[in-house]
Amino acid sequence: MHTFTFVTPGKVVCGAGAATDGRLAAEAALLGKRPLIVCGKSLAMSGMLEKIQATLPDARFHIGVPPEPTLADCTAAQGSAKRCDSIIAIGGGSVLDVAKAAALPGNIYDYFDGKLAVPESGSDALPILAVPTTAGTGSEATWVGVFTDKRGTAPKKASIRGGAMLPRTVILDATLSASCPPHVTAYSGMDAFVQAVEAFVSRGANPFTDPLALQAAFDIAEWLPSAFRDGENLEARERMLIASYQAGMALNTARLGLVHGIAHPVGARTGAAHGLLCALLLPPVIRFNLGADLDRYSDIAIGLGAPREDLAAFAEKWLDDFSIPRHLSELGLKRTDFDAIIAETLVSGSTKANPRTVHESDVREVLEACW
Ligand SMILES: [Fe+2]
């Protein structure tokens, strides 16, 4: 017997050029007349924003969302959204997350602190059209935003989630990710791979998320090396966009696991790229979870052509292939932060979805394994 909820954006439009040839504008017109475009500076610098703007003459702009965005970044975007009736989010995971926050009617700190629930879709929140420019977080497929709270003595990274944050429409246009540099392609691609794996083995996995997560993992393994080597390979870029979207569809309700439980507090302290941290943490977390006898890891290993008992070693090889650091000590993390990281990991929703119950000593062991 199953008990689950499964929800995804209502419409996906996939095709090279869809962001600039009028398809994005046509979809945006179905959501509102005065959209706010939320994007990063790189979209403006690449000249792509100008092309998109030409199809959306009534749009306003909120340009410049930093990586690992804070709650203050969300408040700024909410300010830009005043007098707009819809949101068009174009960018990587950080941009998409901030754009989701911009769509919300209430005080962002109240949502973060749990004093206010994110409303359901169709409320006075603004409808969202999402256009990913990296194949990674799958944020375009989820009702989750991950933000850093800098009010306390140590920055705290956590998520806000709810129906109104789920994009209504998604555009997947491979031409937008063609200029993504190789290291960003690798980090974000590994984030997508880890999300697919964690969603597949999660306690929240269900019959709808399983095929999406598994297919995403296989496709990322097949196409990420090509996208990394040759960014202009539009077929590889498109397959990666579709796969990371599928992983996002899966994780939205299946949730994630211990890799993400640890990656957030480490990321908040080091500022290291999220995908880099996920890639680095995956092998020791697989080794820990295999202790719970997981046939599901075998399903993944068989599909990848990896040894059934050593998927971790297979994933470790990718760190070298994509020039991803192997050690947390290389990223500016301090050992004195371990206790606080462990405490935050243990209460994270991702950790609670991990297939094997996680104790304090387990988190310490994983941290030590990649120290
Ligand atoms: Fe992630």
Coordinates of N, CA and C in Angstrom, one line a residue, residues 12-19 23 130-132 134 140 170-176 238 241-246:
V12 N 5.3 21.6 -20.0 CA 6.7 21.7 -20.3 C 6.8 21.9 -21.8
V13 N 7.5 23.0 -22.3 CA 7.8 23.2 -23.7 C 9.3 23.0 -23.9
C14 N 9.6 22.0 -24.7 CA 11.1 21.7 -24.9 C 11.4 21.9 -26.3
G15 N 12.5 22.6 -26.6 CA 13.0 22.8 -28.0 C 14.0 23.8 -28.1
A16 N 15.1 23.6 -28.8 CA 16.1 24.5 -29.0 C 15.6 25.8 -29.6
G17 N 15.9 27.0 -29.0 CA 15.4 28.3 -29.5 C 14.0 28.7 -28.9
A18 N 13.4 27.8 -28.0 CA 12.1 28.1 -27.5 C 12.0 29.4 -26.7
A19 N 13.2 29.8 -26.1 CA 13.2 31.0 -25.2 C 13.2 32.3 -26.0
R23 N 8.0 31.3 -28.4 CA 7.3 30.3 -27.6 C 7.3 30.7 -26.2
A130 N 9.3 29.0 -15.6 CA 10.7 28.8 -15.2 C 11.5 28.3 -16.5
V131 N 12.6 28.9 -16.6 CA 13.5 28.6 -17.8 C 14.9 28.3 -17.3
P132 N 15.3 27.0 -17.1 CA 16.6 26.7 -16.5 C 17.7 27.0 -17.6
T134 N 20.9 26.1 -16.5 CA 21.9 25.0 -16.2 C 21.1 23.7 -16.0
E140 N 13.3 24.0 -11.5 CA 12.1 24.4 -12.4 C 11.0 23.4 -12.2
V170 N 7.2 25.4 -17.8 CA 8.6 25.3 -17.9 C 9.0 25.3 -19.4
I171 N 10.1 26.0 -19.7 CA 10.7 26.0 -21.0 C 12.1 25.4 -20.9
L172 N 12.3 24.3 -21.7 CA 13.6 23.7 -21.8 C 14.2 24.0 -23.1
D173 N 15.2 25.0 -23.1 CA 15.9 25.4 -24.4 C 17.4 25.2 -24.2
A174 N 17.9 24.2 -25.0 CA 19.3 23.8 -24.8 C 20.2 25.0 -25.2
T175 N 19.8 25.9 -26.1 CA 20.7 26.9 -26.5 C 21.1 27.8 -25.3
L176 N 20.3 27.9 -24.3 CA 20.6 28.7 -23.1 C 21.7 28.1 -22.3
E238 N 20.5 19.2 -24.3 CA 19.1 19.0 -24.2 C 18.8 17.8 -23.3
L241 N 19.2 18.7 -19.8 CA 18.1 19.5 -19.3 C 16.9 18.6 -19.0
I242 N 16.6 17.7 -19.9 CA 15.5 16.8 -19.6 C 15.7 15.9 -18.4
A243 N 16.9 15.4 -18.3 CA 17.2 14.5 -17.2 C 17.2 15.2 -15.9
S244 N 17.7 16.5 -15.8 CA 17.7 17.2 -14.5 C 16.3 17.6 -14.2
Y245 N 15.5 17.8 -15.2 CA 14.1 18.1 -15.0 C 13.4 16.9 -14.4
Q246 N 13.7 15.7 -15.0 CA 13.1 14.5 -14.4 C 13.5 14.2 -13.0

